Tab-separated table of C-alpha atoms and ligand atoms in Angstrom:
chain	number	residue	atom	x	y	z
A	1	MET	CA	-17.996	34.026	-0.756
A	2	GLN	CA	-16.339	31.055	0.790
A	3	THR	CA	-12.566	30.810	0.387
A	4	ILE	CA	-11.228	27.343	-0.485
A	5	VAL	CA	-8.175	26.328	1.595
A	6	LYS	CA	-6.120	24.238	-0.737
A	7	LYS	CA	-4.581	21.033	0.560
A	8	ARG	CA	-0.975	20.890	-0.326
A	9	LEU	CA	0.422	17.492	-1.038
A	10	CYS	CA	3.347	15.630	-2.557
A	11	ILE	CA	3.057	12.200	-4.148
A	12	LEU	CA	6.064	9.916	-3.670
A	13	GLY	CA	5.816	7.156	-6.376
A	14	SER	CA	3.682	9.333	-8.721
A	15	THR	CA	4.095	7.347	-11.773
A	16	GLY	CA	2.869	4.053	-10.358
A	17	SER	CA	-0.721	2.861	-10.211
A	18	ILE	CA	-1.579	4.566	-6.946
A	19	GLY	CA	0.352	7.638	-7.872
A	20	THR	CA	-1.388	8.292	-11.188
A	21	GLN	CA	-4.853	7.569	-9.667
A	22	ALA	CA	-4.022	10.168	-6.835
A	23	LEU	CA	-3.301	12.712	-9.693
A	24	ASP	CA	-6.592	11.727	-11.241
A	25	ILE	CA	-8.194	12.919	-7.885
A	26	VAL	CA	-6.218	16.148	-8.023
A	27	ARG	CA	-7.434	16.880	-11.495
A	28	ALA	CA	-11.050	16.152	-10.439
A	29	PHE	CA	-10.756	18.810	-7.634
A	30	PRO	CA	-8.506	21.438	-9.372
A	31	ASP	CA	-9.402	24.180	-6.748
A	32	HIS	CA	-8.911	22.008	-3.768
A	33	PHE	CA	-5.384	20.450	-4.218
A	34	GLU	CA	-1.922	21.923	-4.845
A	35	VAL	CA	0.804	19.450	-5.782
A	36	ILE	CA	4.090	20.621	-4.062
A	37	GLY	CA	6.263	17.624	-4.903
A	38	LEU	CA	6.487	14.477	-7.080
A	39	SER	CA	8.917	11.568	-7.011
A	40	ALA	CA	9.302	8.595	-9.368
A	41	GLY	CA	11.614	5.663	-9.910
A	42	THR	CA	12.437	5.475	-13.586
A	43	LYS	CA	9.427	6.567	-15.744
A	44	LEU	CA	10.989	9.860	-16.940
A	45	ASP	CA	8.397	10.636	-19.742
A	46	LEU	CA	5.402	10.297	-17.503
A	47	LEU	CA	7.010	12.214	-14.696
A	48	LYS	CA	7.664	15.066	-17.197
A	49	THR	CA	3.953	15.060	-18.270
A	50	GLN	CA	3.029	15.244	-14.552
A	51	ILE	CA	5.246	18.100	-14.020
A	52	LEU	CA	3.797	20.028	-16.997
A	53	ASN	CA	0.334	19.306	-15.651
A	54	HIS	CA	0.802	20.067	-11.986
A	55	THR	CA	3.829	22.486	-11.841
A	56	PRO	CA	5.165	21.156	-8.473
A	57	GLN	CA	7.978	23.055	-6.612
A	58	TRP	CA	10.263	19.943	-6.452
A	59	VAL	CA	10.717	16.503	-7.999
A	60	MET	CA	12.820	13.514	-7.458
A	61	ILE	CA	13.681	10.586	-9.772
A	62	ARG	CA	15.581	7.557	-8.425
A	63	ASP	CA	17.370	6.606	-11.670
A	64	ASN	CA	20.787	8.516	-12.025
A	65	ALA	CA	20.616	8.843	-15.841
A	66	ALA	CA	17.027	9.910	-15.778
A	67	ARG	CA	17.964	12.646	-13.097
A	68	GLU	CA	20.482	14.200	-15.466
A	69	ALA	CA	18.196	14.198	-18.370
A	70	LEU	CA	15.474	15.756	-16.084
A	71	ARG	CA	17.800	18.484	-14.979
A	72	THR	CA	18.608	19.491	-18.605
A	73	TRP	CA	14.950	19.434	-19.510
A	74	ALA	CA	13.936	21.418	-16.332
A	75	ALA	CA	16.368	24.309	-17.267
A	76	THR	CA	13.997	24.866	-20.402
A	77	LEU	CA	10.766	25.190	-18.306
A	78	PRO	CA	9.042	28.559	-17.858
A	79	PHE	CA	8.822	27.867	-14.065
A	80	SER	CA	11.440	27.060	-11.501
A	81	LEU	CA	11.649	23.338	-10.553
A	82	HIS	CA	13.871	22.158	-7.700
A	83	ILE	CA	15.430	18.670	-8.484
A	84	LEU	CA	16.198	16.662	-5.357
A	85	ASP	CA	19.279	14.549	-5.495
A	86	THR	CA	19.556	12.572	-2.148
A	87	GLU	CA	17.333	11.068	0.572
A	88	ALA	CA	18.540	13.964	2.790
A	89	ASP	CA	17.184	16.467	0.248
A	90	LEU	CA	13.770	14.606	0.394
A	91	THR	CA	13.757	14.741	4.094
A	92	THR	CA	14.195	18.509	3.961
A	93	ALA	CA	11.494	18.874	1.444
A	94	LEU	CA	9.119	16.847	3.601
A	95	SER	CA	9.705	19.059	6.620
A	96	ASP	CA	8.222	22.048	4.670
A	97	PRO	CA	5.518	23.430	7.052
A	98	ALA	CA	3.458	24.343	3.884
A	99	LEU	CA	3.019	20.591	3.017
A	100	ASP	CA	-0.146	19.028	4.405
A	101	VAL	CA	-0.240	15.436	3.057
A	102	VAL	CA	2.311	12.907	1.810
A	103	ILE	CA	1.007	10.298	-0.496
A	104	MET	CA	3.508	7.407	-0.092
A	105	ALA	CA	3.156	5.150	-3.062
A	106	ILE	CA	6.678	3.950	-3.530
A	107	VAL	CA	6.674	0.149	-3.950
A	108	GLY	CA	8.182	-1.974	-1.195
A	109	THR	CA	10.533	-1.212	1.618
A	110	ALA	CA	12.195	1.655	-0.314
A	111	ALA	CA	9.314	3.664	1.300
A	112	LEU	CA	10.635	2.981	4.909
A	113	ILE	CA	12.945	6.064	5.195
A	114	PRO	CA	10.709	8.622	3.527
A	115	THR	CA	7.728	7.601	5.630
A	116	ALA	CA	9.704	7.782	8.823
A	117	ALA	CA	10.967	11.293	7.593
A	118	ALA	CA	7.414	12.569	7.097
A	119	LEU	CA	6.073	11.117	10.371
A	120	LEU	CA	9.052	12.593	12.291
A	121	VAL	CA	7.852	16.082	11.184
A	122	GLY	CA	4.270	15.347	12.094
A	123	LYS	CA	2.744	15.016	8.515
A	124	THR	CA	-0.357	13.130	7.571
A	125	VAL	CA	0.826	10.239	5.407
A	126	GLY	CA	-1.425	8.441	3.120
A	127	LEU	CA	0.299	5.037	3.006
A	128	ALA	CA	-0.129	2.884	0.065
A	129	SER	CA	3.197	1.023	0.742
A	130	LYS	CA	1.866	-1.715	3.127
A	131	GLU	CA	5.385	-3.105	3.340
A	132	VAL	CA	6.313	-0.155	5.441
A	133	LEU	CA	3.894	-1.300	8.230
A	134	VAL	CA	4.955	-4.951	7.763
A	135	ALA	CA	8.645	-4.185	8.187
A	136	ALA	CA	8.363	-1.535	10.840
A	137	GLY	CA	4.782	-1.111	11.964
A	138	ASP	CA	5.785	-0.750	15.642
A	139	ILE	CA	8.311	1.925	14.738
A	140	MET	CA	6.002	3.927	12.387
A	141	MET	CA	2.998	3.918	14.771
A	142	ASP	CA	5.197	5.194	17.597
A	143	LEU	CA	6.653	7.922	15.452
A	144	ALA	CA	3.069	9.133	14.383
A	145	ARG	CA	2.024	9.041	18.039
A	146	ARG	CA	5.001	10.957	19.383
A	147	HIS	CA	5.143	13.648	16.659
A	148	GLY	CA	1.579	14.252	16.061
A	149	GLY	CA	1.415	12.901	12.645
A	150	SER	CA	-1.056	10.259	11.292
A	151	LEU	CA	-0.896	7.140	9.045
A	152	LEU	CA	-4.054	6.860	6.893
A	153	PRO	CA	-4.275	3.521	4.774
A	154	ILE	CA	-4.483	3.780	1.071
A	155	ASP	CA	-5.559	0.141	0.996
A	156	SER	CA	-9.186	-0.521	0.183
A	157	GLU	CA	-9.673	-3.033	3.058
A	158	HIS	CA	-8.242	-0.821	5.654
A	159	ALA	CA	-9.846	2.459	4.472
A	160	ALA	CA	-12.944	0.332	4.724
A	161	LEU	CA	-12.132	-0.937	8.202
A	162	GLN	CA	-11.465	2.612	9.363
A	163	GLN	CA	-14.944	3.690	8.175
A	164	CYS	CA	-16.685	0.636	9.770
A	165	MET	CA	-14.803	1.467	13.031
A	166	THR	CA	-16.564	4.853	13.362
A	167	SER	CA	-19.496	2.804	14.745
A	168	LEU	CA	-17.455	1.923	17.779
A	169	ASN	CA	-17.357	5.643	18.776
A	170	GLY	CA	-13.667	5.323	19.441
A	171	ASP	CA	-13.912	2.430	22.128
A	172	SER	CA	-11.866	-0.346	20.611
A	173	SER	CA	-12.796	-2.591	23.574
A	174	GLN	CA	-16.153	-2.885	21.814
A	175	LEU	CA	-14.593	-4.623	18.933
A	176	SER	CA	-14.832	-8.298	18.688
A	177	ARG	CA	-13.125	-9.076	15.404
A	178	VAL	CA	-12.434	-7.625	11.926
A	179	ILE	CA	-12.771	-9.345	8.494
A	180	LEU	CA	-10.630	-8.523	5.632
A	181	THR	CA	-12.029	-9.777	2.281
A	182	ALA	CA	-9.848	-11.163	-0.461
A	183	SER	CA	-10.823	-11.627	-4.063
A	184	GLY	CA	-8.930	-14.910	-4.134
A	185	GLY	CA	-6.859	-13.772	-7.045
A	186	PRO	CA	-6.727	-15.460	-10.617
A	187	PHE	CA	-6.074	-18.907	-9.124
A	188	ARG	CA	-8.951	-19.188	-6.759
A	189	THR	CA	-10.622	-22.053	-8.812
A	190	ARG	CA	-7.449	-23.425	-10.421
A	191	ASN	CA	-6.279	-26.940	-9.551
A	192	PRO	CA	-3.308	-26.457	-7.075
A	193	VAL	CA	-1.635	-29.525	-8.710
A	194	THR	CA	-1.032	-27.310	-11.756
A	195	PHE	CA	0.422	-24.201	-9.742
A	196	ALA	CA	3.970	-25.184	-10.907
A	197	ASP	CA	3.028	-24.264	-14.511
A	198	ILE	CA	1.736	-20.739	-13.652
A	199	THR	CA	3.235	-18.105	-15.982
A	200	PRO	CA	3.911	-14.436	-14.917
A	201	ALA	CA	1.289	-13.337	-17.579
A	202	GLU	CA	-1.422	-15.549	-16.010
A	203	ALA	CA	-0.530	-14.279	-12.357
A	204	LEU	CA	-0.674	-10.748	-13.551
A	205	LYS	CA	-4.222	-10.968	-14.736
A	206	HIS	CA	-6.148	-10.037	-11.726
A	207	PRO	CA	-9.897	-10.656	-12.044
A	208	ARG	CA	-11.122	-7.527	-10.331
A	209	TRP	CA	-8.510	-4.873	-9.692
A	210	GLN	CA	-6.078	-2.976	-11.990
A	211	MET	CA	-2.828	-2.895	-10.088
A	212	GLY	CA	0.863	-2.643	-10.332
A	213	PRO	CA	2.962	-5.938	-11.026
A	214	LYS	CA	4.228	-6.477	-7.489
A	215	ILE	CA	0.936	-6.284	-5.826
A	216	SER	CA	-0.780	-8.239	-8.583
A	217	ILE	CA	1.596	-11.241	-7.909
A	218	ASP	CA	0.993	-10.923	-4.215
A	219	SER	CA	-2.640	-11.026	-4.804
A	220	ALA	CA	-2.129	-14.241	-6.898
A	221	THR	CA	-0.190	-15.933	-4.008
A	222	LEU	CA	-2.521	-14.412	-1.284
A	223	MET	CA	0.676	-12.723	0.144
A	224	ASN	CA	-1.025	-9.478	-0.331
A	225	LYS	CA	-3.747	-10.530	2.111
A	226	GLY	CA	-1.158	-11.771	4.514
A	227	LEU	CA	0.643	-8.406	4.499
A	228	GLU	CA	-2.747	-6.776	4.911
A	229	VAL	CA	-3.382	-8.830	8.103
A	230	ILE	CA	-0.069	-7.450	9.481
A	231	GLU	CA	-0.959	-4.011	8.273
A	232	ALA	CA	-4.342	-4.133	10.161
A	233	HIS	CA	-2.685	-5.482	13.298
A	234	TYR	CA	-0.391	-2.331	13.558
A	235	LEU	CA	-2.760	0.273	12.213
A	236	PHE	CA	-5.564	-0.557	14.477
A	237	ASP	CA	-3.755	-2.456	17.291
A	238	ILE	CA	-5.936	-5.616	16.777
A	239	ALA	CA	-4.606	-9.054	17.864
A	240	TYR	CA	-3.970	-11.588	15.238
A	241	ASP	CA	-6.664	-13.941	16.652
A	242	ASN	CA	-9.228	-11.212	15.986
A	243	ILE	CA	-8.344	-10.604	12.203
A	244	GLU	CA	-9.929	-12.831	9.916
A	245	VAL	CA	-9.710	-13.183	6.089
A	246	LEU	CA	-12.582	-14.358	3.942
A	247	VAL	CA	-12.504	-14.935	0.107
A	248	HIS	CA	-15.089	-12.765	-1.531
A	249	PRO	CA	-14.639	-13.049	-5.360
A	250	GLN	CA	-17.005	-10.037	-6.210
A	251	SER	CA	-14.737	-7.653	-4.276
A	252	ILE	CA	-17.727	-5.474	-3.357
A	253	VAL	CA	-17.479	-5.789	0.409
A	254	HIS	CA	-13.965	-4.580	1.344
A	255	ALA	CA	-13.958	-5.297	5.106
A	256	MET	CA	-16.259	-5.827	8.123
A	257	THR	CA	-16.235	-5.227	11.704
A	258	GLU	CA	-18.001	-7.165	14.366
A	259	SER	CA	-18.708	-5.600	17.823
A	260	ILE	CA	-18.935	-7.458	20.998
A	261	ASP	CA	-22.758	-7.505	20.885
A	262	GLY	CA	-22.591	-9.454	17.588
A	263	ASN	CA	-23.449	-6.606	15.288
A	264	ILE	CA	-21.570	-6.656	11.950
A	265	ILE	CA	-20.854	-3.485	9.906
A	266	ALA	CA	-19.787	-4.001	6.267
A	267	HIS	CA	-18.260	-1.598	3.883
A	268	LEU	CA	-19.293	-1.803	0.296
A	269	GLY	CA	-17.937	-0.075	-2.785
A	270	PRO	CA	-16.876	-0.759	-6.321
A	271	PRO	CA	-13.480	-2.279	-6.821
A	272	ASP	CA	-12.039	1.093	-7.754
A	273	MET	CA	-8.939	2.454	-5.737
A	274	ARG	CA	-9.991	5.983	-6.447
A	275	PHE	CA	-12.632	5.688	-3.694
A	276	PRO	CA	-10.063	4.758	-0.885
A	277	ILE	CA	-7.432	7.259	-2.272
A	278	GLN	CA	-9.949	9.978	-2.350
A	279	TYR	CA	-11.051	9.043	1.251
A	280	VAL	CA	-7.512	9.579	2.446
A	281	MET	CA	-6.854	12.698	0.354
A	282	THR	CA	-9.867	14.628	1.704
A	283	TYR	CA	-9.832	13.019	5.230
A	284	PRO	CA	-11.540	13.838	7.621
A	285	ASP	CA	-13.793	15.495	5.184
A	286	LYS	CA	-15.875	13.869	2.493
A	287	TRP	CA	-16.186	15.496	-1.064
A	288	ILE	CA	-18.644	14.511	-3.862
A	289	ALA	CA	-16.861	11.739	-5.829
A	290	PRO	CA	-17.158	11.912	-9.667
A	291	TRP	CA	-16.387	8.248	-10.208
A	292	PRO	CA	-18.964	5.611	-11.279
A	293	ARG	CA	-20.944	4.570	-8.021
A	294	LEU	CA	-21.748	1.090	-7.062
A	295	ASP	CA	-25.144	0.005	-8.516
A	296	ILE	CA	-26.598	-2.187	-5.730
A	297	THR	CA	-29.300	-3.583	-8.104
A	298	GLN	CA	-26.582	-4.726	-10.463
A	299	MET	CA	-24.006	-6.162	-8.138
A	300	GLY	CA	-25.547	-9.743	-8.101
A	301	ALA	CA	-24.921	-12.352	-5.366
A	302	LEU	CA	-22.152	-11.784	-2.861
A	303	THR	CA	-20.305	-14.871	-1.725
A	304	PHE	CA	-17.884	-15.478	1.204
A	305	GLU	CA	-15.631	-18.540	1.842
A	306	PRO	CA	-12.688	-19.319	4.056
A	307	PRO	CA	-9.287	-19.200	2.244
A	308	ASP	CA	-7.312	-22.335	1.265
A	309	PHE	CA	-4.265	-22.045	3.481
A	310	GLU	CA	-2.843	-25.237	1.962
A	311	ALA	CA	-3.007	-23.933	-1.644
A	312	PHE	CA	-1.863	-20.473	-0.582
A	313	PRO	CA	0.776	-21.009	2.225
A	314	LEU	CA	2.050	-17.474	2.202
A	315	LEU	CA	-1.248	-16.413	3.841
A	316	LYS	CA	-0.568	-18.970	6.697
A	317	MET	CA	3.083	-17.847	6.728
A	318	ALA	CA	2.035	-14.137	7.249
A	319	TYR	CA	-0.061	-15.027	10.254
A	320	ALA	CA	2.814	-17.087	11.810
A	321	CYS	CA	5.403	-14.218	11.202
A	322	GLY	CA	3.021	-11.759	12.433
A	323	ARG	CA	2.290	-13.600	15.655
A	324	ALA	CA	6.062	-14.312	16.104
A	325	GLY	CA	6.590	-10.586	15.741
A	326	GLY	CA	10.082	-9.058	16.047
A	327	SER	CA	11.745	-8.899	12.670
A	328	LEU	CA	10.069	-11.937	11.100
A	329	PRO	CA	7.499	-10.038	9.191
A	330	LEU	CA	10.268	-7.931	7.731
A	331	VAL	CA	12.274	-10.953	6.779
A	332	MET	CA	9.145	-12.568	5.156
A	333	ASN	CA	8.376	-9.387	3.263
A	334	ALA	CA	11.923	-8.774	2.047
A	335	ALA	CA	12.227	-12.367	0.748
A	336	ASN	CA	8.907	-12.099	-0.919
A	337	GLU	CA	9.809	-8.685	-2.641
A	338	VAL	CA	12.931	-10.321	-4.185
A	339	LEU	CA	11.210	-13.673	-5.137
A	340	VAL	CA	8.281	-11.911	-6.781
A	341	SER	CA	10.764	-10.002	-8.978
A	342	HIS	CA	12.537	-13.178	-9.844
A	343	PHE	CA	9.259	-14.766	-10.773
A	344	LEU	CA	8.243	-11.806	-12.979
A	345	ALA	CA	11.623	-12.115	-14.687
A	346	GLY	CA	10.946	-15.896	-15.321
A	347	ARG	CA	13.952	-17.023	-13.177
A	348	ILE	CA	11.760	-19.052	-10.651
A	349	SER	CA	8.364	-20.818	-10.662
A	350	PHE	CA	5.204	-19.676	-8.970
A	351	LEU	CA	5.538	-22.311	-6.240
A	352	GLU	CA	9.230	-21.347	-5.538
A	353	ILE	CA	7.993	-17.920	-4.288
A	354	ALA	CA	6.359	-19.475	-1.102
A	355	GLN	CA	9.173	-22.055	-0.865
A	356	GLY	CA	11.821	-19.410	-1.020
A	357	VAL	CA	10.029	-17.254	1.539
A	358	GLU	CA	9.742	-20.121	3.902
A	359	LYS	CA	13.384	-21.034	3.709
A	360	THR	CA	14.495	-17.508	4.299
A	361	VAL	CA	12.160	-17.016	7.262
A	362	VAL	CA	13.786	-20.187	8.874
A	363	HIS	CA	17.293	-19.029	8.084
A	364	PHE	CA	16.716	-15.534	9.667
A	365	SER	CA	14.459	-16.799	12.510
A	366	GLY	CA	16.839	-15.907	15.242
A	367	ARG	CA	17.506	-12.342	14.104
A	368	HIS	CA	15.618	-9.530	15.760
A	369	VAL	CA	16.506	-5.872	15.462
A	370	GLN	CA	14.754	-2.876	16.865
A	371	THR	CA	15.891	0.462	15.386
A	372	LEU	CA	14.752	1.756	11.997
A	373	ALA	CA	18.466	1.782	10.729
A	374	ASP	CA	18.956	-1.851	11.784
A	375	ARG	CA	15.611	-2.846	10.125
A	376	VAL	CA	16.767	-1.134	6.863
A	377	ALA	CA	20.068	-2.989	7.147
A	378	LEU	CA	18.449	-6.314	7.836
A	379	ASP	CA	15.941	-5.692	4.925
A	380	ILE	CA	19.062	-5.206	2.570
A	381	GLU	CA	20.848	-8.216	4.078
A	382	VAL	CA	17.883	-10.578	3.467
A	383	LYS	CA	17.374	-9.393	-0.053
A	384	ARG	CA	21.043	-9.991	-0.776
A	385	HIS	CA	20.766	-13.382	0.754
A	386	VAL	CA	17.762	-14.303	-1.267
A	387	SER	CA	19.333	-12.948	-4.530
A	388	GLN	CA	22.184	-15.370	-4.229
B	1	MG	MG1	-5.859	-4.181	-0.317
């Protein structure tokens, strides 16, 4: 009889949209995965449910009050549960040789330090936090290369690209360009003259994907696609001139590659994140997915159009910051993170997100820092500046 070797994983950001779907996949393959660790921000009740379902060895919760409540509750459990207090504790936990895969689903640049820690000890990191690559893609790719780890994208377009690229047989000089598709978000057909009146509730209503609030707003401004252009640049080492974005409202084709001989390979799938998450969690193997498949006879017409860079200036801004390089993508991303939270809280208008990002990028345009510690410090400085 064949013995199944379990993949042992931890999920950082386990109570968010990607984290809960990663646990759906664990439950779909109970004999194939073992959950070693979980971390959450504030959602204590959901974290407790996950602990009971998956009996991890360790957990972490960012919120201080929640951590104390968790400690009291953990003492009543019939199994031992280690509660991590500090970032240093997490770094130690990530260096456990028994750990195979780290699913990084913490929102925003809070994922920078733990991602670096996992790569430093040669882990395979499934990265859903694209902000990490935007802020420090050069550093992260270098860490992965030097320490034998790998970064696998938990992003539908990039997981799709990775699969399209297998047709190149590892020879990237055969690649002519890549195309990332964008749904266009909820305001694709709305008159830009009315963009000032957009409410958070309207912006959160994504036409195709069910996602967390931050990425939903980024999809409405097309900042998400801009971040993905930078993500693709670092992940696959592609020049910005060779990364194209096309609006494809049906969200069936996730990405395409065109080789130098003009042949185009497209990746199709339903708009369901469980497919790219499973792809990463089982990589390089493929396991039989239990999720509803794409019915090609039912998908209807597929359309593609160039994005409107005037109505959605953050996409243009992302290309400009990406090309400028240095710390500018970090500055753009940090400003965007704060401004999105301000928009969600009703403090600024939809248009003020892009205006604020542009102002911040101009303000910090001379600032370039190299090390991860300096990048983290600059990220904090930019966020403080934008908050004021
Ligand atoms: Mg995506």
